[in-house]
PDB file of C-alpha atoms in Angstrom:
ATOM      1  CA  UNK K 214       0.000   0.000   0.000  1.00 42.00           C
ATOM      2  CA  UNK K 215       1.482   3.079  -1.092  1.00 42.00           C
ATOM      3  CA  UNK K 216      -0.055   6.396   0.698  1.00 48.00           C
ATOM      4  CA  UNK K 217      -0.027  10.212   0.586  1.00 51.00           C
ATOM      5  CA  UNK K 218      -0.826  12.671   3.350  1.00 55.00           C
ATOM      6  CA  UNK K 219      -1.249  15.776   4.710  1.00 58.00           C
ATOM      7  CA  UNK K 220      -1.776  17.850   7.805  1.00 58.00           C
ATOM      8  CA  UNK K 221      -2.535  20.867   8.897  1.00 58.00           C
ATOM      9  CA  UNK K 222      -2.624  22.717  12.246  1.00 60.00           C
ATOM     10  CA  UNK K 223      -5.249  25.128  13.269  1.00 59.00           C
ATOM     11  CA  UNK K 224      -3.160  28.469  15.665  1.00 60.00           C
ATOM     12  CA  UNK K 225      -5.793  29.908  18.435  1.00 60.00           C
ATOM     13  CA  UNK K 226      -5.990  33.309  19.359  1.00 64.00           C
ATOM     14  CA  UNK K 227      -5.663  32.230  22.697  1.00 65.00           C
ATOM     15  CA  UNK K 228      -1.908  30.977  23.374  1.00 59.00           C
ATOM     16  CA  UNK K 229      -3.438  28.786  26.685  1.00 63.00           C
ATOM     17  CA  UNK K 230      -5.737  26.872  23.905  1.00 61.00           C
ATOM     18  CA  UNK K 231      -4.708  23.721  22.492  1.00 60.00           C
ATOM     19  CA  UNK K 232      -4.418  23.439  18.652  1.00 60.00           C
ATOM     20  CA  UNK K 233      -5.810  20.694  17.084  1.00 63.00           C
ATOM     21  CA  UNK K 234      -3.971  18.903  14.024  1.00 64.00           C
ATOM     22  CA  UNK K 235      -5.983  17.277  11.001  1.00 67.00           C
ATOM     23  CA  UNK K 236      -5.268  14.580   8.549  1.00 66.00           C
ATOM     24  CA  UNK K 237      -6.172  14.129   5.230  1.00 65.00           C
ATOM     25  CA  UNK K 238      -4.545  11.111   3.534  1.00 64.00           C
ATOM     26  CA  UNK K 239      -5.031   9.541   0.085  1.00 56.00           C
ATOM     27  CA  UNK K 240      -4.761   5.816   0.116  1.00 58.00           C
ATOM     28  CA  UNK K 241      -3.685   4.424  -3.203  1.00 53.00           C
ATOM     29  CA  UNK K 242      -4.666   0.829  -2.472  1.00 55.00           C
ATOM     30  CA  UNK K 243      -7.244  -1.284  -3.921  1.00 63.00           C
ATOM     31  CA  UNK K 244      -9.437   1.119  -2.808  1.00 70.00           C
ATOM     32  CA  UNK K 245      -8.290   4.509  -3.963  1.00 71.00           C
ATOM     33  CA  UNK K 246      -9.822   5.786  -0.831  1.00 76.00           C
ATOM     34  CA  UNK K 247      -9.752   9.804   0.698  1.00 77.00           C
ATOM     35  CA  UNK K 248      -9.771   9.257   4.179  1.00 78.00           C
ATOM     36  CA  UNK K 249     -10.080  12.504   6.838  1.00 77.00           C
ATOM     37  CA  UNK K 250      -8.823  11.869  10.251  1.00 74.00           C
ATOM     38  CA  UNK K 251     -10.011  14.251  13.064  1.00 74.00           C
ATOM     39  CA  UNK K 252      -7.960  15.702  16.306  1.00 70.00           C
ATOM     40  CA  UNK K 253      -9.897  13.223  17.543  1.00 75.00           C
ATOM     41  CA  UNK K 254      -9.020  10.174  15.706  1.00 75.00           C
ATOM     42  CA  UNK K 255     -12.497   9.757  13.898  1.00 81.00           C
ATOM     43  CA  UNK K 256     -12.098   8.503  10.092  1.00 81.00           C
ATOM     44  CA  UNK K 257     -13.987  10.056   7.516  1.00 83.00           C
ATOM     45  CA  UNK K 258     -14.329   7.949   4.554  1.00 84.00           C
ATOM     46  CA  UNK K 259     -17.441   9.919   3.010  1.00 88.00           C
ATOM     47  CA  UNK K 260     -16.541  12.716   0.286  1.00 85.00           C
ATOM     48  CA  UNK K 261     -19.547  14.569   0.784  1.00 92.00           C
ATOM     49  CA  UNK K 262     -18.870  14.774   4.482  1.00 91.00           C
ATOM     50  CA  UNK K 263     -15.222  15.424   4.142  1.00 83.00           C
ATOM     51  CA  UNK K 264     -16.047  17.806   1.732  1.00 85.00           C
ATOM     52  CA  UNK K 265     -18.759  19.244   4.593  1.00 89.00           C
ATOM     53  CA  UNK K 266     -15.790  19.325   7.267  1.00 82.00           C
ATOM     54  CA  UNK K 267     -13.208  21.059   4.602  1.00 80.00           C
ATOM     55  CA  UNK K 268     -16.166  23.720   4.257  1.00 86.00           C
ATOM     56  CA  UNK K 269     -16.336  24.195   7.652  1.00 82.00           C
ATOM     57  CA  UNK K 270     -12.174  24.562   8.454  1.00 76.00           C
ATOM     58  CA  UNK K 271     -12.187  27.062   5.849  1.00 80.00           C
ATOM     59  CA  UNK K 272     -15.085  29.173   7.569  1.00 84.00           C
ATOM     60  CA  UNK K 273     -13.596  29.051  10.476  1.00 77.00           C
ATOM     61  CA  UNK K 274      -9.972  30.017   8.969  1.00 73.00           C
ATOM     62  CA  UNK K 275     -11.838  32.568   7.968  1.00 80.00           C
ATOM     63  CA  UNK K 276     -13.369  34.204  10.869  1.00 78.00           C
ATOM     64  CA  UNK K 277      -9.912  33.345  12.617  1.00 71.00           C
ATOM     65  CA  UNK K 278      -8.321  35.553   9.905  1.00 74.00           C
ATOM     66  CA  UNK K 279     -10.689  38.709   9.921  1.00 78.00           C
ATOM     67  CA  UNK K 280      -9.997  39.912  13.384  1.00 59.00           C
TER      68      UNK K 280
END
């Protein structure tokens, strides 16, 4: 199985706030599979719902940005 990932970090405001890192790794294997893994470890196989949690990073990048 060969695979390719990425991650990315979210930076708080807040120094005392944790920053969560997320996952997003294409499997080349049988399956040709996107897989998103959250700070939590949840697996999103689902491209509509990663798609739906991309979406909703980028909002929030957003709002982080414009203040």
């Amino acid at each position: 199985m060969f695979s390719i990932f990425g991650s990315f970090t979210l930076i708080p405001n807040d120094p005392r706030l944790t920053s969560p890192i997320y996952y997003l790794s294409l499997n080349t294997n049988s399956n040709q599979q996107l897989v998103w893994t959250k700070p939590d470890g949840e697996m999103i196989q689902d491209l509509k719902q990663i798609f739906e949690e991309l979406k909703n990073i980028f909002k929030f990048l957003k709002l982080l940005f414009q203040t």
